[in-house]
CSV table of N, CA and C in Angstrom, one decimal:
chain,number,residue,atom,x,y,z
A,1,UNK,N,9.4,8.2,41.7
A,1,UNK,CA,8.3,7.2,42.0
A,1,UNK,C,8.0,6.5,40.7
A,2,UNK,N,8.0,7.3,39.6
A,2,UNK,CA,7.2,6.5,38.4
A,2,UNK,C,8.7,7.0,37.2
A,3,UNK,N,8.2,7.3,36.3
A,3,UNK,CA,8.8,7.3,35.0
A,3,UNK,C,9.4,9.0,34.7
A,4,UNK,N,10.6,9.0,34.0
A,4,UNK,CA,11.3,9.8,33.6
A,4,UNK,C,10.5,11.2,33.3
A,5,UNK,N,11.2,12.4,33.9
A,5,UNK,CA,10.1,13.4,33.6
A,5,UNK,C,9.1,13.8,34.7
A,6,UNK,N,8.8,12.8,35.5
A,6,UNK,CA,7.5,13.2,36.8
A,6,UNK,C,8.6,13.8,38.1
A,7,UNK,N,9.9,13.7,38.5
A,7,UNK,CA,10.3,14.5,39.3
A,7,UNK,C,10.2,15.7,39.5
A,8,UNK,N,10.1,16.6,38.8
A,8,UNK,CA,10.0,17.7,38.9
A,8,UNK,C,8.4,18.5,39.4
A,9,UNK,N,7.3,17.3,39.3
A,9,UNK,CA,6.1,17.6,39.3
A,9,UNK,C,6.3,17.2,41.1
A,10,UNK,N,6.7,15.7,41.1
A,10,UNK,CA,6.5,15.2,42.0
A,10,UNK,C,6.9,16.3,43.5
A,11,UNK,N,8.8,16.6,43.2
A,11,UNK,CA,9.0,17.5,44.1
A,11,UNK,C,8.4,19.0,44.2
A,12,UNK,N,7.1,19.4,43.3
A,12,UNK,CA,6.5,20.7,43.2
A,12,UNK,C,5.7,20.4,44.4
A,13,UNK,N,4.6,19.5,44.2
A,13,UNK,CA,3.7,18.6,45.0
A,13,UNK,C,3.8,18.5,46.3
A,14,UNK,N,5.0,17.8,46.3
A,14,UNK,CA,5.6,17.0,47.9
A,14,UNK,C,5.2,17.7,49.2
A,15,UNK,N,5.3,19.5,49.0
A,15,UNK,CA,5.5,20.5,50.1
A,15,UNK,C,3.6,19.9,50.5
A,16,UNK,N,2.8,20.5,49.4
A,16,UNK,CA,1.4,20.2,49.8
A,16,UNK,C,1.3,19.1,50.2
A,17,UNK,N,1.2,18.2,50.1
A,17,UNK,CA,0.7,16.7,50.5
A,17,UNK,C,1.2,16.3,51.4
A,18,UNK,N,2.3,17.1,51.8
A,18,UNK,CA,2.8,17.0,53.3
A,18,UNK,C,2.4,17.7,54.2
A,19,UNK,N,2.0,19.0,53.7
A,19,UNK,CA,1.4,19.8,54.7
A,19,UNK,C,-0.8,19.4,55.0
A,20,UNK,N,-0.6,18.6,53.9
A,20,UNK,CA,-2.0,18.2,54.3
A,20,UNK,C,-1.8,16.9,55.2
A,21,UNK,N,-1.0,16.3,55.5
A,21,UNK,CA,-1.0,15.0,55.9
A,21,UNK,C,-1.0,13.6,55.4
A,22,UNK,N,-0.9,14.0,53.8
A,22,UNK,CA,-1.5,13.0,52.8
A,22,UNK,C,-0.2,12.2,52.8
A,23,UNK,N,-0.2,10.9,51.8
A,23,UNK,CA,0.8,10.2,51.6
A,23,UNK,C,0.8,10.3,49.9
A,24,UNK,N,2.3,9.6,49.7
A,24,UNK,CA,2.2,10.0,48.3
A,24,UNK,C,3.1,8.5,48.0
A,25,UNK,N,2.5,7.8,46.5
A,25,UNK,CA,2.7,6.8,46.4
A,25,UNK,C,2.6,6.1,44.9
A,26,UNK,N,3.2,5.2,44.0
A,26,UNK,CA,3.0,5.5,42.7
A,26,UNK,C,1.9,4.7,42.3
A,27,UNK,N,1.2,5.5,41.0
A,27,UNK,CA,0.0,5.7,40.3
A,27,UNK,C,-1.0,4.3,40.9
A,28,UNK,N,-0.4,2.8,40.5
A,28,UNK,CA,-0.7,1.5,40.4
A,28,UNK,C,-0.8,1.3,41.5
A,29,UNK,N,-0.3,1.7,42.8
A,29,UNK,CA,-0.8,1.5,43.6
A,29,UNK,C,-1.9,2.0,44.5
A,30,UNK,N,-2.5,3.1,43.3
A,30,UNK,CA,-3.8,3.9,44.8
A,30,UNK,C,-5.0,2.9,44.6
A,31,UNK,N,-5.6,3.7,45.7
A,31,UNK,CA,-7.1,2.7,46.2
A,31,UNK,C,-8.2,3.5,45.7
A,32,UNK,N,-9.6,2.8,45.6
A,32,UNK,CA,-10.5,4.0,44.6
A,32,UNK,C,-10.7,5.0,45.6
A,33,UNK,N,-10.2,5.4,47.0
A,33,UNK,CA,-10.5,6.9,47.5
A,33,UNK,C,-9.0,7.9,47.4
A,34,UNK,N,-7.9,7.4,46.8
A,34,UNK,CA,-6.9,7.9,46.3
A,34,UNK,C,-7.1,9.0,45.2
A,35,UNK,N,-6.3,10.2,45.5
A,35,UNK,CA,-6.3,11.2,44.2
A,35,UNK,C,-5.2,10.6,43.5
A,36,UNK,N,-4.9,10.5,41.9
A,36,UNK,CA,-4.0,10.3,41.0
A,36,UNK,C,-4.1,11.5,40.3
A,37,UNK,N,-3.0,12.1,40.2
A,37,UNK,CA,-2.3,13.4,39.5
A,37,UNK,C,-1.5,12.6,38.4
A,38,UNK,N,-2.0,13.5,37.5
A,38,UNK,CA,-1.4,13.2,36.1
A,38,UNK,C,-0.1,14.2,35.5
A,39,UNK,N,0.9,14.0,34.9
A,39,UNK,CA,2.2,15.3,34.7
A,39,UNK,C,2.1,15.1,33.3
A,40,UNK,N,1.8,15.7,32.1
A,40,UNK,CA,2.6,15.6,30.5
A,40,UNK,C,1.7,14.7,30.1
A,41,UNK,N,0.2,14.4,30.9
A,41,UNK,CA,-0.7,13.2,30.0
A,41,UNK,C,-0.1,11.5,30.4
A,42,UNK,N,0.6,11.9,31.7
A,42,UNK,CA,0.4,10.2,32.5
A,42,UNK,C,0.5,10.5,33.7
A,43,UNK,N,-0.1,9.7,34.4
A,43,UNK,CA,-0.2,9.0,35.7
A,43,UNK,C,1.1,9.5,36.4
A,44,UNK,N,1.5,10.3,37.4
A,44,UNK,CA,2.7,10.4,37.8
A,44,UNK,C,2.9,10.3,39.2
A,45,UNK,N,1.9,10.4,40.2
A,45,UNK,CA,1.7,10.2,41.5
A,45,UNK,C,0.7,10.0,42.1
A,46,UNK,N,0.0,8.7,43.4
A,46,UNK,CA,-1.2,9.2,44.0
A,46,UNK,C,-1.0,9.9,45.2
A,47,UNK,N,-2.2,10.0,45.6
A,47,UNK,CA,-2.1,11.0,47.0
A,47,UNK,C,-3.2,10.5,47.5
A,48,UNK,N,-2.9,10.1,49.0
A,48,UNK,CA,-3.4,9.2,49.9
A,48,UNK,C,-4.1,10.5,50.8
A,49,UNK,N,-5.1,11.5,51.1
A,49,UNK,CA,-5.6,11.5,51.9
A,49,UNK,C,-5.9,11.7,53.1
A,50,UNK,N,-5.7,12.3,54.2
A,50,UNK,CA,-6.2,11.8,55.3
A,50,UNK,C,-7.4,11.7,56.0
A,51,UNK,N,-7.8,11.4,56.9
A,51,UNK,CA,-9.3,11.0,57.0
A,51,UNK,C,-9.2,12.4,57.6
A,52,UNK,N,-10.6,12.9,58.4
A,52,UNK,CA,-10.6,14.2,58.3
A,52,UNK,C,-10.0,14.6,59.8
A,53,UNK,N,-10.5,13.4,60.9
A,53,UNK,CA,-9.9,13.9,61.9
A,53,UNK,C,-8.3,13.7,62.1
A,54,UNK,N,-7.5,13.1,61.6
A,54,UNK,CA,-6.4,13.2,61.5
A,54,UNK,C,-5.8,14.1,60.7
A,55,UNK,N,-6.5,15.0,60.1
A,55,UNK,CA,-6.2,16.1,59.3
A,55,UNK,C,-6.4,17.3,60.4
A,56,UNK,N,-7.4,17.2,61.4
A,56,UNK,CA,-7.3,18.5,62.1
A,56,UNK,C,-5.8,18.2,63.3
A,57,UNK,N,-5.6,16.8,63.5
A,57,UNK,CA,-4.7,17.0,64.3
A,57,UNK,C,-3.4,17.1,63.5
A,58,UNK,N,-3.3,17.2,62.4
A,58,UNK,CA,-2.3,17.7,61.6
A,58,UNK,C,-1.8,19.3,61.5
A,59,UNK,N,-3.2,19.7,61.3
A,59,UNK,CA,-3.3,21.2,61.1
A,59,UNK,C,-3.1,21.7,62.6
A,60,UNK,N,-3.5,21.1,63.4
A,60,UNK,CA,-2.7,21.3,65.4
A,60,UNK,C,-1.5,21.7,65.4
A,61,UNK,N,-0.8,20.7,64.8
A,61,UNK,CA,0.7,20.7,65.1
A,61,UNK,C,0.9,21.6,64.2
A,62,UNK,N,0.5,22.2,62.7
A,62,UNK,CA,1.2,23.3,62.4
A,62,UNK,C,0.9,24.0,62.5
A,63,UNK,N,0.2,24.6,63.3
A,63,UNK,CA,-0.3,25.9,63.7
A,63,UNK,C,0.7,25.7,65.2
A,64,UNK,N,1.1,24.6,66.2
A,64,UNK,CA,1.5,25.0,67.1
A,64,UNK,C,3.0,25.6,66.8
A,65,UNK,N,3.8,24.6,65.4
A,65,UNK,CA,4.5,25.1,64.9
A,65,UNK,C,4.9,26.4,64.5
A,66,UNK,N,4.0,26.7,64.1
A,66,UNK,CA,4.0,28.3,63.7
A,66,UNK,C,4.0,29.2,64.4
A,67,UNK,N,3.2,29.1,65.5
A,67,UNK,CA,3.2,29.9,66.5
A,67,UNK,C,4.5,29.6,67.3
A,68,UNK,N,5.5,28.5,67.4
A,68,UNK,CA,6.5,28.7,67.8
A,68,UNK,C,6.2,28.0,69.5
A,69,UNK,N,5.1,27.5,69.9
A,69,UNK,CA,4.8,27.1,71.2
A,69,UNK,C,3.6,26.4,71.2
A,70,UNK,N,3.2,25.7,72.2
A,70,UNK,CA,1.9,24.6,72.3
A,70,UNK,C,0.7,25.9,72.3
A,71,UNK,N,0.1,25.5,71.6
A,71,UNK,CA,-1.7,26.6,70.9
A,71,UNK,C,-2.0,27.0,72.9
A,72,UNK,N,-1.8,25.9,73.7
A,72,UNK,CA,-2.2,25.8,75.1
A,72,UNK,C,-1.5,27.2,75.8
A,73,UNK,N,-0.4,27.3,75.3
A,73,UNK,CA,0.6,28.9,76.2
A,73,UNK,C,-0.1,30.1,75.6
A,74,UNK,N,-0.8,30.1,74.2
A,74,UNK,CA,-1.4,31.3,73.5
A,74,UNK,C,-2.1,31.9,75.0
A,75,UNK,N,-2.1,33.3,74.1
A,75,UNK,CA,-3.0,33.8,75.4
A,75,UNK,C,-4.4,34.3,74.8
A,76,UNK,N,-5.5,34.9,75.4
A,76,UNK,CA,-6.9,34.8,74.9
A,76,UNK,C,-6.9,35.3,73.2
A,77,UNK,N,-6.6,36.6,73.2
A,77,UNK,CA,-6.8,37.0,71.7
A,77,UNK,C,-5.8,35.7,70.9
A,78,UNK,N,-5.0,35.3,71.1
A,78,UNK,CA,-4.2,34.3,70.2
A,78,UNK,C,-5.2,33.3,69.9
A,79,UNK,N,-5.9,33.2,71.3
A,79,UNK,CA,-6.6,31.3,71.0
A,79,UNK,C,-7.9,31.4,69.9
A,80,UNK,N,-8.5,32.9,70.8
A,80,UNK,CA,-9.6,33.5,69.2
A,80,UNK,C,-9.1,33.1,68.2
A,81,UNK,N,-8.1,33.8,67.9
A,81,UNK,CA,-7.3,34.0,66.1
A,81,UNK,C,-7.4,32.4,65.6
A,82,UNK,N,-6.6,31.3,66.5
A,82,UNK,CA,-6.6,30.2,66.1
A,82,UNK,C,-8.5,29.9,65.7
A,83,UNK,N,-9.1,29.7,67.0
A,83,UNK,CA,-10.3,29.5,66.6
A,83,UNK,C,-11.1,29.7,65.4
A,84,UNK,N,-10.9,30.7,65.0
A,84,UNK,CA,-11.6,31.5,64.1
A,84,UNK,C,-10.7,30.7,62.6
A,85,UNK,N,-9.4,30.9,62.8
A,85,UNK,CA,-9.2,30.4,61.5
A,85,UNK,C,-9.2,28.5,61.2
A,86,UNK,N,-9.4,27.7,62.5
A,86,UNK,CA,-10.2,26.5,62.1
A,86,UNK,C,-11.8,26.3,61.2
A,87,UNK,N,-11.9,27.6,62.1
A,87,UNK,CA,-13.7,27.1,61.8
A,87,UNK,C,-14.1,27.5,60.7
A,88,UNK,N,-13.3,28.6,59.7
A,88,UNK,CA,-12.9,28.9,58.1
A,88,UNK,C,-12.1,27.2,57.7
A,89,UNK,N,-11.0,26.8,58.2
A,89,UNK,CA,-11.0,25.6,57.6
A,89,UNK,C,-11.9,24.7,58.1
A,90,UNK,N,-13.1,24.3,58.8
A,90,UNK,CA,-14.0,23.2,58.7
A,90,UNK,C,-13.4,22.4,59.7
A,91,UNK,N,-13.0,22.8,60.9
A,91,UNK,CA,-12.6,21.9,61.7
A,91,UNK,C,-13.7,21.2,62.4
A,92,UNK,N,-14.6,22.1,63.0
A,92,UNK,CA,-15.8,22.1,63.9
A,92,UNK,C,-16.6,21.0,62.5
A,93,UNK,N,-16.7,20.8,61.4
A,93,UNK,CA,-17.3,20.0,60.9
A,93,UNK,C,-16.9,18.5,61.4
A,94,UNK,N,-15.7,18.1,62.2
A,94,UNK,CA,-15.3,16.7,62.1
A,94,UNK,C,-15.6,16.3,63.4
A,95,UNK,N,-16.3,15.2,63.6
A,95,UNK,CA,-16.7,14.7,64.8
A,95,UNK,C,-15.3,14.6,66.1
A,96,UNK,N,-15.8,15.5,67.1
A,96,UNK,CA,-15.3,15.6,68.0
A,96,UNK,C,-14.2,16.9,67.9
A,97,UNK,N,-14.5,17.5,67.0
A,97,UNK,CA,-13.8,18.7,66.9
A,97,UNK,C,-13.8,19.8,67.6
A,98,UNK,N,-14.4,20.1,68.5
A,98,UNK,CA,-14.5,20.8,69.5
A,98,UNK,C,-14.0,20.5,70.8
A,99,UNK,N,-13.8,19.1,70.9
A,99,UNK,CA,-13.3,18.9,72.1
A,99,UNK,C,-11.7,18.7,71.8
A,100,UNK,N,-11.5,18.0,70.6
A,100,UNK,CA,-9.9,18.2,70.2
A,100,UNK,C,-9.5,19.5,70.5
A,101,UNK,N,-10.1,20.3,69.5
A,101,UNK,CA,-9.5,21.9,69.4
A,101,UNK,C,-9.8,21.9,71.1
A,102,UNK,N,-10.8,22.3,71.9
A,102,UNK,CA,-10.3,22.7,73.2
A,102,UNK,C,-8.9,21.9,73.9
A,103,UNK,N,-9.1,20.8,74.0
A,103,UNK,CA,-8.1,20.0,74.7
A,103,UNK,C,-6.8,20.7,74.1
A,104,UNK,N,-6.5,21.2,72.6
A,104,UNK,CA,-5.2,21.2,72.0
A,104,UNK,C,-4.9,23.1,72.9
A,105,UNK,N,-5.9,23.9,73.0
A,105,UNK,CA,-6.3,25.2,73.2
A,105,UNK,C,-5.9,25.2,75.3
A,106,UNK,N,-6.6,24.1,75.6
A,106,UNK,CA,-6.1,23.8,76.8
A,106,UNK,C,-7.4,24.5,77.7
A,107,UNK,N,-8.7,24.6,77.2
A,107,UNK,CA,-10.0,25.5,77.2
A,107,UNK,C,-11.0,24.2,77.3
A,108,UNK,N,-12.3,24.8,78.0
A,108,UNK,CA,-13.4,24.0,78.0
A,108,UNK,C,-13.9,23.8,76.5
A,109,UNK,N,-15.1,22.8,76.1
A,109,UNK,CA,-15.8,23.0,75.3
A,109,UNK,C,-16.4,24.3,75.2
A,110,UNK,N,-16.7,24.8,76.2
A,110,UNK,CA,-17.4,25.9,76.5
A,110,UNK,C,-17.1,26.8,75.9
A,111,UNK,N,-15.7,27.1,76.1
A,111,UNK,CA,-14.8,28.1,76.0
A,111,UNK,C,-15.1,28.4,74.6
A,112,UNK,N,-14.3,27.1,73.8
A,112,UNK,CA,-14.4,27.6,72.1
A,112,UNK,C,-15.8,27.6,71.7
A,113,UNK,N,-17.1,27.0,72.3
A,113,UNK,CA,-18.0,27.7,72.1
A,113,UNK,C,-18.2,28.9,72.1
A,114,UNK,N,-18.0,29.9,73.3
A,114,UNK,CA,-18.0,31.4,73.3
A,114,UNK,C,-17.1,31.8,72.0
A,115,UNK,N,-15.5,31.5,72.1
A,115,UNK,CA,-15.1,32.0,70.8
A,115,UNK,C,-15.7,32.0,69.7
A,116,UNK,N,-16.8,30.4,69.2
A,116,UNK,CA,-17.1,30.3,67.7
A,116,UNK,C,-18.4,31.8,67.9
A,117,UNK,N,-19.1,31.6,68.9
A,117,UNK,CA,-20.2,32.6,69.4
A,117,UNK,C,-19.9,34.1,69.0
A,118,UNK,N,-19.0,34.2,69.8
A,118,UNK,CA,-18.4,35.8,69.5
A,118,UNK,C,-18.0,36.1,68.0
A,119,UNK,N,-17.7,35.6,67.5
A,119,UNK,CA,-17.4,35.5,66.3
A,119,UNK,C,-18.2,35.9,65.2
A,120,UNK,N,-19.4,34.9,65.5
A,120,UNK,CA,-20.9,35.2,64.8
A,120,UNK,C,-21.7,36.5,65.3
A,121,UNK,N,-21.8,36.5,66.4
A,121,UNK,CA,-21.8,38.0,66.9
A,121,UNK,C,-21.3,39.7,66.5
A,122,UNK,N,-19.7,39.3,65.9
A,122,UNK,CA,-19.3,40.4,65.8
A,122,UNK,C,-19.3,40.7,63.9
């Protein structure tokens, strides 16, 4: 992307910024909500971000990923486990996050309400 020397940073990087959803782009071109990472005392990449709900539907897909099947085929204890580890990442903070996560879960609002419930409960 930029100047001799930042490859090595850049390809360290790449895995995260992809697994966040972000974009990655050189220094001169970020916008003031852009992160710029610096390698050896220059400018070597920015990182674009994603807004927050496009970040949970990011974090959807790799978790469906991971699990090897749509979050929807999980069976009860699975859909908890997911639940529970959104609402440690802050999913439930992004408008409309409850109804994403259900629709993705394949459950009412309701539903992941009991889950976040039970949770606090136990």
């Amino acid at each position: 992307m930029t100047g001799t020397g930042d490859e090595p940073f850049i390809a360290a990087v790449k895995p995260l910024v992809d697994a966040m959803g972000g974009e990655m782009m050189p220094p001169d071109e970020a916008g003031p909500d852009d992160v710029v990472l610096s390698w050896e005392g220059r400018d070597a990449v920015a990182v674009r971000l994603p807004q927050l709900a496009d970040s949970l539907d990011h974090i959807l897909a790799a978790m469906e990923r991971r699990k090897g099947m749509p979050l929807a085929d999980l069976d009860r204890k699975a859909k908890q486990e997911v639940v529970r580890i959104l609402e440690a990442r802050g999913a439930f903070s992004v408008r409309h996050g409850v109804e994403t996560v259900a629709s993705a879960l394949g459950v009412s609002r309701f539903t992941v309400y009991n889950y976040l419930n039970r949770e606090k409960g136990s």
